[in-house]
GROMACS .gro file of C-alpha atoms in nm:
model
  431
    1MET     CA    1   0.539   2.231   7.441
    2SER     CA    2   0.401   2.229   7.102
    3ILE     CA    3   0.612   2.086   6.777
    4ASP     CA    4   0.499   2.334   6.462
    5LYS     CA    5   0.535   2.045   6.217
    6SER     CA    6   0.390   2.252   5.930
    7PRO     CA    7   0.465   2.152   5.529
    8ALA     CA    8   0.635   2.461   5.512
    9LYS     CA    9   0.962   2.330   5.813
   10ASP     CA   10   0.974   2.017   5.724
   11ALA     CA   11   1.060   2.053   5.361
   12ALA     CA   12   1.425   2.011   5.246
   13PRO     CA   13   1.597   2.342   5.120
   14GLY     CA   14   1.445   2.436   4.769
   15ALA     CA   15   1.206   2.205   4.782
   16VAL     CA   16   0.914   2.250   4.571
   17ASP     CA   17   0.524   2.108   4.746
   18ALA     CA   18   0.402   1.927   4.392
   19PRO     CA   19   0.046   2.113   4.255
   20ALA     CA   20  -0.285   1.942   4.386
   21PRO     CA   21  -0.424   1.730   4.137
   22ALA     CA   22  -0.780   1.931   4.020
   23ALA     CA   23  -1.089   1.759   4.090
   24GLU     CA   24  -1.167   1.707   3.779
   25ALA     CA   25  -0.913   1.645   3.584
   26VAL     CA   26  -0.995   1.333   3.436
   27THR     CA   27  -0.642   1.093   3.355
   28ALA     CA   28  -0.579   0.978   3.040
   29VAL     CA   29  -0.573   0.589   2.919
   30ASP     CA   30  -0.469   0.380   2.681
   31PRO     CA   31  -0.843   0.235   2.545
   32ARG     CA   32  -0.671  -0.126   2.567
   33LEU     CA   33  -0.621  -0.094   2.949
   34VAL     CA   34  -1.033  -0.006   2.968
   35VAL     CA   35  -1.075  -0.211   2.824
   36ARG     CA   36  -0.883  -0.509   3.051
   37GLU     CA   37  -0.981  -0.349   3.382
   38GLN     CA   38  -1.325  -0.272   3.312
   39GLY     CA   39  -1.441  -0.581   3.056
   40PHE     CA   40  -1.657  -0.503   2.798
   41ALA     CA   41  -1.826  -0.180   3.008
   42GLY     CA   42  -1.511  -0.032   2.900
   43TYR     CA   43  -1.696   0.007   2.565
   44LEU     CA   44  -1.971   0.221   2.651
   45SER     CA   45  -1.765   0.472   2.826
   46GLU     CA   46  -1.463   0.445   2.555
   47PHE     CA   47  -1.719   0.523   2.270
   48LYS     CA   48  -1.840   0.803   2.494
   49ARG     CA   49  -1.561   0.955   2.540
   50LYS     CA   50  -1.452   0.915   2.149
   51ILE     CA   51  -1.791   1.081   2.036
   52ARG     CA   52  -1.719   1.381   2.306
   53ALA     CA   53  -1.364   1.401   2.199
   54GLY     CA   54  -1.492   1.400   1.769
   55GLU     CA   55  -1.381   1.090   1.714
   56LEU     CA   56  -1.583   0.972   1.512
   57GLY     CA   57  -1.417   0.689   1.249
   58SER     CA   58  -1.598   0.525   1.020
   59ILE     CA   59  -1.898   0.536   1.187
   60PRO     CA   60  -2.136   0.778   0.994
   61VAL     CA   61  -2.033   0.630   0.645
   62VAL     CA   62  -2.161   0.297   0.783
   63VAL     CA   63  -2.456   0.393   0.922
   64GLY     CA   64  -2.506   0.577   0.600
   65LEU     CA   65  -2.476   0.266   0.411
   66ILE     CA   66  -2.745   0.091   0.608
   67VAL     CA   67  -2.956   0.375   0.605
   68ILE     CA   68  -2.912   0.403   0.208
   69ALA     CA   69  -2.982   0.042   0.144
   70ALA     CA   70  -3.303   0.075   0.359
   71ILE     CA   71  -3.464   0.333   0.174
   72PHE     CA   72  -3.381   0.190  -0.171
   73GLN     CA   73  -3.520  -0.131  -0.057
   74SER     CA   74  -3.845  -0.056   0.079
   75VAL     CA   75  -3.890   0.151  -0.291
   76ASN     CA   76  -3.751  -0.153  -0.498
   77SER     CA   77  -3.680  -0.450  -0.353
   78ARG     CA   78  -3.427  -0.563  -0.685
   79PHE     CA   79  -3.157  -0.322  -0.420
   80LEU     CA   80  -3.027  -0.682  -0.194
   81THR     CA   81  -3.096  -0.887  -0.405
   82ALA     CA   82  -2.762  -1.078  -0.479
   83GLY     CA   83  -2.740  -1.004  -0.872
   84ASN     CA   84  -2.774  -0.626  -0.709
   85LEU     CA   85  -2.500  -0.646  -0.479
   86THR     CA   86  -2.309  -0.834  -0.694
   87ASP     CA   87  -2.285  -0.606  -0.986
   88ILE     CA   88  -2.252  -0.296  -0.735
   89SER     CA   89  -1.978  -0.473  -0.570
   90VAL     CA   90  -1.746  -0.516  -0.876
   91THR     CA   91  -1.852  -0.165  -1.045
   92MET     CA   92  -1.706  -0.011  -0.768
   93VAL     CA   93  -1.347  -0.102  -0.824
   94GLY     CA   94  -1.194   0.009  -1.052
   95THR     CA   95  -1.311   0.362  -0.889
   96GLY     CA   96  -1.222   0.249  -0.600
   97MET     CA   97  -0.879   0.138  -0.650
   98ILE     CA   98  -0.823   0.527  -0.784
   99ALA     CA   99  -0.962   0.628  -0.467
  100VAL     CA  100  -0.722   0.412  -0.257
  101GLY     CA  101  -0.413   0.626  -0.452
  102ILE     CA  102  -0.658   0.909  -0.397
  103VAL     CA  103  -0.598   0.887  -0.038
  104PHE     CA  104  -0.203   0.836   0.016
  105VAL     CA  105  -0.195   1.161  -0.171
  106LEU     CA  106  -0.495   1.267   0.080
  107LEU     CA  107  -0.281   1.187   0.352
  108LEU     CA  108   0.007   1.411   0.313
  109GLY     CA  109  -0.279   1.732   0.277
  110GLU     CA  110  -0.262   1.792  -0.124
  111ILE     CA  111  -0.430   1.695  -0.435
  112ASP     CA  112  -0.409   1.508  -0.767
  113LEU     CA  113  -0.647   1.596  -1.018
  114SER     CA  114  -0.511   1.409  -1.274
  115VAL     CA  115  -0.587   1.055  -1.208
  116GLY     CA  116  -0.892   1.060  -1.372
  117SER     CA  117  -0.697   1.137  -1.702
  118VAL     CA  118  -0.395   0.880  -1.628
  119SER     CA  119  -0.622   0.595  -1.588
  120GLY     CA  120  -0.784   0.677  -1.947
  121VAL     CA  121  -0.422   0.682  -2.053
  122ALA     CA  122  -0.324   0.325  -1.899
  123GLY     CA  123  -0.690   0.150  -2.048
  124ALA     CA  124  -0.527   0.323  -2.436
  125ALA     CA  125  -0.212   0.244  -2.360
  126PHE     CA  126  -0.332  -0.124  -2.361
  127ALA     CA  127  -0.501  -0.142  -2.566
  128VAL     CA  128  -0.302   0.049  -2.872
  129LEU     CA  129   0.017  -0.227  -2.736
  130ASN     CA  130  -0.200  -0.532  -2.769
  131VAL     CA  131  -0.485  -0.540  -2.992
  132THR     CA  132  -0.293  -0.281  -3.234
  133HIS     CA  133   0.086  -0.358  -3.214
  134GLY     CA  134  -0.049  -0.710  -3.067
  135MET     CA  135   0.197  -0.727  -2.777
  136ASN     CA  136   0.160  -1.002  -2.517
  137GLN     CA  137  -0.151  -0.927  -2.275
  138TRP     CA  138   0.033  -0.967  -1.960
  139LEU     CA  139   0.328  -0.713  -2.066
  140ALA     CA  140   0.098  -0.512  -2.229
  141LEU     CA  141  -0.088  -0.501  -1.882
  142VAL     CA  142   0.197  -0.435  -1.683
  143LEU     CA  143   0.363  -0.179  -1.939
  144SER     CA  144   0.030   0.009  -1.915
  145ILE     CA  145  -0.008   0.027  -1.557
  146LEU     CA  146   0.325   0.170  -1.575
  147THR     CA  147   0.269   0.456  -1.747
  148GLY     CA  148   0.084   0.513  -1.456
  149THR     CA  149   0.337   0.525  -1.239
  150VAL     CA  150   0.591   0.763  -1.428
  151ALA     CA  151   0.304   0.976  -1.479
  152GLY     CA  152   0.274   1.027  -1.087
  153ALA     CA  153   0.673   1.034  -1.035
  154ILE     CA  154   0.665   1.325  -1.273
  155HIS     CA  155   0.359   1.473  -1.057
  156GLY     CA  156   0.585   1.452  -0.757
  157PHE     CA  157   0.911   1.562  -0.869
  158PHE     CA  158   0.741   1.923  -1.004
  159PHE     CA  159   0.532   1.938  -0.636
  160ALA     CA  160   0.845   1.823  -0.458
  161ARG     CA  161   1.138   1.896  -0.633
  162ILE     CA  162   1.071   2.220  -0.801
  163GLY     CA  163   0.807   2.391  -0.557
  164VAL     CA  164   0.427   2.381  -0.786
  165PRO     CA  165   0.166   2.326  -0.622
  166ALA     CA  166  -0.003   2.013  -0.590
  167PHE     CA  167  -0.302   2.169  -0.752
  168ALA     CA  168  -0.150   2.359  -1.033
  169VAL     CA  169   0.085   2.004  -1.140
  170THR     CA  170  -0.212   1.758  -1.136
  171LEU     CA  171  -0.473   2.048  -1.316
  172ALA     CA  172  -0.166   2.039  -1.580
  173GLY     CA  173  -0.150   1.653  -1.612
  174LEU     CA  174  -0.522   1.613  -1.571
  175LEU     CA  175  -0.493   1.854  -1.938
  176PHE     CA  176  -0.156   1.712  -2.097
  177TRP     CA  177  -0.269   1.307  -2.003
  178ASN     CA  178  -0.590   1.364  -2.145
  179GLY     CA  179  -0.408   1.494  -2.465
  180PHE     CA  180  -0.169   1.233  -2.488
  181MET     CA  181  -0.497   0.936  -2.505
  182LEU     CA  182  -0.678   1.130  -2.755
  183GLN     CA  183  -0.334   1.132  -2.954
  184VAL     CA  184  -0.308   0.778  -2.877
  185LEU     CA  185  -0.576   0.641  -3.013
  186GLY     CA  186  -0.562   0.826  -3.216
  187ASP     CA  187  -0.891   0.880  -3.548
  188ASN     CA  188  -1.097   0.633  -3.487
  189GLY     CA  189  -1.123   0.733  -3.136
  190THR     CA  190  -1.240   0.383  -2.999
  191ILE     CA  191  -1.073   0.019  -2.968
  192ASN     CA  192  -1.230  -0.287  -2.869
  193LEU     CA  193  -1.075  -0.512  -2.590
  194PRO     CA  194  -1.012  -0.838  -2.618
  195GLY     CA  195  -1.313  -1.060  -2.498
  196ASP     CA  196  -1.022  -1.282  -2.347
  197GLY     CA  197  -0.749  -1.301  -2.144
  198PRO     CA  198  -0.596  -1.099  -1.838
  199ILE     CA  199  -0.818  -0.790  -1.905
  200ALA     CA  200  -1.111  -0.946  -2.007
  201ASN     CA  201  -1.106  -1.153  -1.647
  202MET     CA  202  -1.112  -0.861  -1.418
  203THR     CA  203  -1.416  -0.743  -1.398
  204GLY     CA  204  -1.585  -1.084  -1.581
  205TYR     CA  205  -1.466  -1.405  -1.390
  206TYR     CA  206  -1.604  -1.507  -1.121
  207PHE     CA  207  -1.501  -1.812  -0.897
  208SER     CA  208  -1.843  -2.078  -0.863
  209ASP     CA  209  -1.727  -2.337  -0.679
  210VAL     CA  210  -1.905  -2.212  -0.356
  211ALA     CA  211  -1.604  -2.349  -0.198
  212VAL     CA  212  -1.367  -2.027  -0.240
  213ALA     CA  213  -1.611  -1.735  -0.145
  214TYR     CA  214  -1.655  -1.915   0.184
  215GLY     CA  215  -1.270  -2.049   0.155
  216PHE     CA  216  -1.107  -1.647   0.103
  217ALA     CA  217  -1.432  -1.579   0.336
  218LEU     CA  218  -1.266  -1.778   0.648
  219LEU     CA  219  -0.891  -1.749   0.501
  220GLY     CA  220  -0.944  -1.330   0.591
  221VAL     CA  221  -1.098  -1.451   0.936
  222VAL     CA  222  -0.843  -1.649   1.000
  223VAL     CA  223  -0.541  -1.387   0.874
  224PHE     CA  224  -0.715  -1.119   1.065
  225PHE     CA  225  -0.738  -1.305   1.416
  226LEU     CA  226  -0.351  -1.412   1.448
  227THR     CA  227  -0.209  -1.115   1.303
  228SER     CA  228  -0.423  -0.933   1.594
  229PHE     CA  229  -0.327  -1.219   1.853
  230VAL     CA  230  -0.024  -1.189   1.756
  231ASP     CA  231   0.075  -0.817   1.802
  232ALA     CA  232  -0.146  -0.893   2.139
  233ARG     CA  233   0.159  -1.101   2.316
  234ARG     CA  234   0.395  -0.889   2.099
  235ARG     CA  235   0.277  -0.550   2.290
  236GLU     CA  236   0.181  -0.768   2.661
  237ALA     CA  237   0.561  -0.839   2.639
  238ALA     CA  238   0.718  -0.488   2.593
  239GLY     CA  239   0.500  -0.379   2.854
  240VAL     CA  240   0.240  -0.165   2.666
  241PRO     CA  241  -0.147  -0.171   2.662
  242SER     CA  242  -0.263  -0.446   2.456
  243ARG     CA  243  -0.595  -0.581   2.393
  244PRO     CA  244  -0.744  -0.863   2.611
  245LEU     CA  245  -0.814  -1.215   2.388
  246SER     CA  246  -1.228  -1.127   2.493
  247GLU     CA  247  -1.205  -0.832   2.245
  248ILE     CA  248  -1.009  -1.029   1.983
  249LEU     CA  249  -1.233  -1.301   1.958
  250LEU     CA  250  -1.531  -1.068   1.927
  251ARG     CA  251  -1.387  -0.872   1.700
  252THR     CA  252  -1.259  -1.163   1.483
  253ALA     CA  253  -1.646  -1.292   1.503
  254VAL     CA  254  -1.808  -0.988   1.405
  255LEU     CA  255  -1.592  -1.023   1.068
  256ALA     CA  256  -1.628  -1.376   1.066
  257VAL     CA  257  -1.984  -1.268   1.068
  258VAL     CA  258  -2.004  -0.998   0.780
  259GLY     CA  259  -1.739  -1.225   0.583
  260PHE     CA  260  -1.968  -1.575   0.568
  261ALA     CA  261  -2.274  -1.295   0.473
  262VAL     CA  262  -2.095  -1.150   0.221
  263ALA     CA  263  -1.975  -1.493   0.086
  264PHE     CA  264  -2.353  -1.611   0.047
  265ILE     CA  265  -2.453  -1.367  -0.108
  266TYR     CA  266  -2.156  -1.358  -0.392
  267ASN     CA  267  -2.260  -1.782  -0.395
  268GLN     CA  268  -2.663  -1.701  -0.492
  269TYR     CA  269  -2.544  -1.551  -0.777
  270LYS     CA  270  -2.237  -1.607  -1.011
  271GLY     CA  271  -1.969  -1.689  -0.673
  272LEU     CA  272  -1.695  -1.488  -0.635
  273PRO     CA  273  -1.576  -1.216  -0.821
  274LEU     CA  274  -1.225  -1.235  -0.911
  275ALA     CA  275  -1.206  -0.792  -0.966
  276VAL     CA  276  -1.326  -0.782  -0.583
  277MET     CA  277  -1.107  -1.099  -0.464
  278ILE     CA  278  -0.822  -0.830  -0.622
  279PHE     CA  279  -0.896  -0.515  -0.469
  280LEU     CA  280  -0.970  -0.632  -0.062
  281VAL     CA  281  -0.594  -0.757  -0.147
  282VAL     CA  282  -0.501  -0.454  -0.272
  283LEU     CA  283  -0.640  -0.301   0.100
  284VAL     CA  284  -0.505  -0.540   0.280
  285GLY     CA  285  -0.156  -0.466   0.158
  286THR     CA  286  -0.212  -0.058   0.124
  287ASP     CA  287  -0.349  -0.066   0.493
  288PHE     CA  288  -0.023  -0.310   0.611
  289LEU     CA  289   0.170  -0.045   0.460
  290LEU     CA  290   0.063   0.262   0.598
  291ARG     CA  291   0.017   0.148   0.980
  292ARG     CA  292   0.307  -0.129   1.006
  293THR     CA  293   0.619  -0.004   0.798
  294THR     CA  294   0.847   0.318   0.835
  295TYR     CA  295   0.751   0.424   0.499
  296GLY     CA  296   0.389   0.432   0.665
  297ARG     CA  297   0.496   0.602   0.928
  298LYS     CA  298   0.677   0.889   0.730
  299VAL     CA  299   0.355   0.963   0.539
  300PHE     CA  300   0.143   1.029   0.821
  301ALA     CA  301   0.402   1.239   0.972
  302LEU     CA  302   0.495   1.447   0.650
  303GLY     CA  303   0.053   1.515   0.650
  304GLY     CA  304   0.108   1.614   1.077
  305SER     CA  305   0.366   1.846   1.050
  306VAL     CA  306   0.637   1.902   0.711
  307GLU     CA  307   0.917   2.084   0.866
  308ALA     CA  308   0.905   1.864   1.168
  309SER     CA  309   0.935   1.615   0.925
  310ARG     CA  310   1.192   1.709   0.803
  311ARG     CA  311   1.384   1.857   1.127
  312ALA     CA  312   1.333   1.380   1.185
  313GLY     CA  313   1.568   1.345   0.938
  314ILE     CA  314   1.221   1.220   0.682
  315ASN     CA  315   1.316   1.266   0.308
  316VAL     CA  316   1.008   1.489   0.247
  317THR     CA  317   1.097   1.456  -0.157
  318LEU     CA  318   1.133   1.115  -0.200
  319ILE     CA  319   0.828   1.077  -0.015
  320ARG     CA  320   0.616   1.310  -0.181
  321ILE     CA  321   0.753   1.152  -0.525
  322SER     CA  322   0.640   0.839  -0.428
  323VAL     CA  323   0.290   0.885  -0.294
  324PHE     CA  324   0.219   1.051  -0.640
  325ALA     CA  325   0.346   0.779  -0.804
  326ILE     CA  326   0.132   0.554  -0.641
  327ALA     CA  327  -0.170   0.770  -0.649
  328GLY     CA  328  -0.074   0.733  -1.051
  329THR     CA  329  -0.060   0.377  -1.063
  330PHE     CA  330  -0.345   0.300  -0.870
  331ALA     CA  331  -0.515   0.491  -1.090
  332ALA     CA  332  -0.349   0.323  -1.387
  333VAL     CA  333  -0.511   0.000  -1.262
  334GLY     CA  334  -0.848   0.156  -1.192
  335GLY     CA  335  -0.869   0.280  -1.550
  336LEU     CA  336  -0.746  -0.116  -1.646
  337PHE     CA  337  -1.076  -0.224  -1.445
  338LEU     CA  338  -1.329   0.038  -1.590
  339ALA     CA  339  -1.188  -0.016  -1.894
  340SER     CA  340  -1.230  -0.441  -1.830
  341LYS     CA  341  -1.523  -0.321  -1.757
  342ILE     CA  342  -1.665  -0.192  -2.070
  343ALA     CA  343  -1.431  -0.403  -2.241
  344THR     CA  344  -1.301  -0.062  -2.482
  345ALA     CA  345  -1.073   0.179  -2.442
  346ASN     CA  346  -1.210   0.510  -2.594
  347GLN     CA  347  -1.236   0.893  -2.602
  348GLY     CA  348  -1.458   0.888  -2.356
  349ALA     CA  349  -1.216   0.704  -2.087
  350GLY     CA  350  -1.147   0.897  -1.761
  351SER     CA  351  -1.375   1.177  -1.837
  352GLY     CA  352  -1.685   1.304  -1.618
  353ASP     CA  353  -1.781   1.229  -1.268
  354LEU     CA  354  -1.484   0.995  -1.238
  355LEU     CA  355  -1.183   1.261  -1.076
  356MET     CA  356  -1.508   1.330  -0.827
  357ASN     CA  357  -1.620   1.035  -0.745
  358ALA     CA  358  -1.269   0.882  -0.672
  359ILE     CA  359  -1.242   1.223  -0.423
  360ALA     CA  360  -1.526   1.211  -0.300
  361ALA     CA  361  -1.529   0.781  -0.197
  362ALA     CA  362  -1.131   0.853   0.006
  363VAL     CA  363  -1.315   1.209   0.125
  364ILE     CA  364  -1.679   1.030   0.258
  365GLY     CA  365  -1.528   0.736   0.380
  366GLY     CA  366  -1.364   0.890   0.657
  367THR     CA  367  -0.980   1.062   0.545
  368SER     CA  368  -0.987   1.402   0.598
  369LEU     CA  369  -0.887   1.636   0.319
  370PHE     CA  370  -0.622   1.849   0.637
  371GLY     CA  371  -0.409   1.526   0.606
  372GLY     CA  372  -0.263   1.292   0.858
  373ARG     CA  373  -0.572   1.067   0.907
  374GLY     CA  374  -0.695   0.836   0.730
  375ARG     CA  375  -0.708   0.447   0.526
  376THR     CA  376  -0.741   0.279   0.262
  377TRP     CA  377  -1.037   0.072   0.368
  378ASN     CA  378  -1.178   0.446   0.407
  379ALA     CA  379  -1.144   0.402  -0.031
  380LEU     CA  380  -1.399   0.143   0.039
  381LEU     CA  381  -1.691   0.265   0.243
  382GLY     CA  382  -1.694   0.468   0.006
  383VAL     CA  383  -1.661   0.443  -0.313
  384LEU     CA  384  -1.985   0.159  -0.175
  385VAL     CA  385  -2.152   0.460  -0.071
  386ILE     CA  386  -2.166   0.672  -0.408
  387VAL     CA  387  -2.234   0.336  -0.652
  388SER     CA  388  -2.481   0.213  -0.420
  389ILE     CA  389  -2.625   0.533  -0.442
  390GLN     CA  390  -2.574   0.555  -0.823
  391TYR     CA  391  -2.806   0.185  -0.862
  392GLY     CA  392  -2.992   0.321  -0.637
  393LEU     CA  393  -3.107   0.617  -0.771
  394SER     CA  394  -3.056   0.385  -1.163
  395LEU     CA  395  -3.363   0.123  -1.014
  396GLN     CA  396  -3.606   0.425  -1.000
  397GLY     CA  397  -3.541   0.541  -1.316
  398ILE     CA  398  -3.356   0.902  -1.183
  399ALA     CA  399  -3.185   1.058  -1.416
  400SER     CA  400  -2.815   1.176  -1.367
  401PRO     CA  401  -2.865   1.529  -1.295
  402ILE     CA  402  -3.016   1.418  -0.938
  403GLN     CA  403  -2.728   1.188  -0.878
  404TYR     CA  404  -2.508   1.433  -0.954
  405MET     CA  405  -2.638   1.651  -0.682
  406ILE     CA  406  -2.716   1.376  -0.432
  407THR     CA  407  -2.382   1.288  -0.420
  408GLY     CA  408  -2.253   1.637  -0.443
  409GLY     CA  409  -2.514   1.691  -0.094
  410VAL     CA  410  -2.356   1.377   0.069
  411LEU     CA  411  -1.974   1.497  -0.044
  412LEU     CA  412  -2.008   1.811   0.148
  413ALA     CA  413  -2.166   1.706   0.419
  414THR     CA  414  -1.882   1.457   0.507
  415VAL     CA  415  -1.655   1.712   0.467
  416VAL     CA  416  -1.875   1.903   0.726
  417ILE     CA  417  -1.789   1.643   0.966
  418ASP     CA  418  -1.418   1.661   0.883
  419ALA     CA  419  -1.420   1.984   0.962
  420VAL     CA  420  -1.670   1.986   1.286
  421THR     CA  421  -1.463   1.693   1.386
  422ARG     CA  422  -1.137   1.856   1.348
  423LYS     CA  423  -1.250   2.175   1.551
  424THR     CA  424  -1.433   1.920   1.820
  425GLN     CA  425  -1.057   1.732   1.855
  426LYS     CA  426  -0.934   2.082   1.941
  427SER     CA  427  -1.109   2.192   2.214
  428ALA     CA  428  -1.072   1.821   2.365
  429GLY     CA  429  -0.648   1.879   2.293
  430ARG     CA  430  -0.623   1.546   2.083
  431ALA     CA  431  -0.579   1.661   1.756
   0.00000   0.00000   0.00000
């Protein structure tokens, strides 16, 4: 007698057969596991997956920087000289500092239109406190930075507590703080800053000893390797995917090549600029704050969904106010670097294309206008693009209107890429 062993008869009562997986289904695998299991060949497959999913990262801006350098060097051999590259890196710090604060605000999906005026107020406050009233430079420096912190906190209060849209609040702040700066400077409108001391050294001091530039590069490489290695071991001990040692060594080697090449360029001119050193330290610190702390995770969470963050117990009001206070603080720091560069505080500070460049730097570098995606390193990449374009066009004697048009075109292209990337990620189920 034959026995029927069909699944229906063998199955326990009430049991439901699990659906068979689709033939073309692809299991999501952590990128670290791809590299660990497939070796460096896994990079290629992972890179293709990211491109298909719209996860471009900083690739477009890095490629853009290479193209910009190649074009301007081909038309003017002075563009890639050590002196010009050093000037570009020092000039970018003021706007870059402001852009760092903008990154924080953009991560919330908001905007701050007041940072230009706030930066002007900081320079004016320092000039009046130190030059007019004879206050110690260091104390005046601290107080002028705190003016930006207070201004940003005020904007955040009206936005987070009162409910006024950030656009309207910061637009009002743009007008108010610009008028406040004019009032502080008085009828003369221009105050020359001292030629020595901390404010002058911010952009005027260079470490002429070649060992400083190379030592700073070596320190960065060592810190990167140790943090990556410790993080990988910690993840491995916790039983979650981690980067293999071979990948960490490769990333460290790439960073070492870039770092020592930059140090070599600086040493061909005046040495390592203090302004660049400060900027890099700020970028490392803010990146750590956003990616490695509870506070940073809360900022990203708010950029993803305010309501979900509130339900998760996050103090939405406090985080919002603090983010705008951070933006105001970095606006003030950037304003002091800009004032140091021209050794004066005047009525034109914070005006012109400064606001546009700061926002453009953050966006061009890769920070999303829609919130929830970005890093403070984006400010470095974005401001490098903008200042490189400005210097390249200036070397060719091209007028400012054309510079505005080209920078605007680059910004529009970046926003278009951001919008298309988000649509691609949504279609790939990763948004």
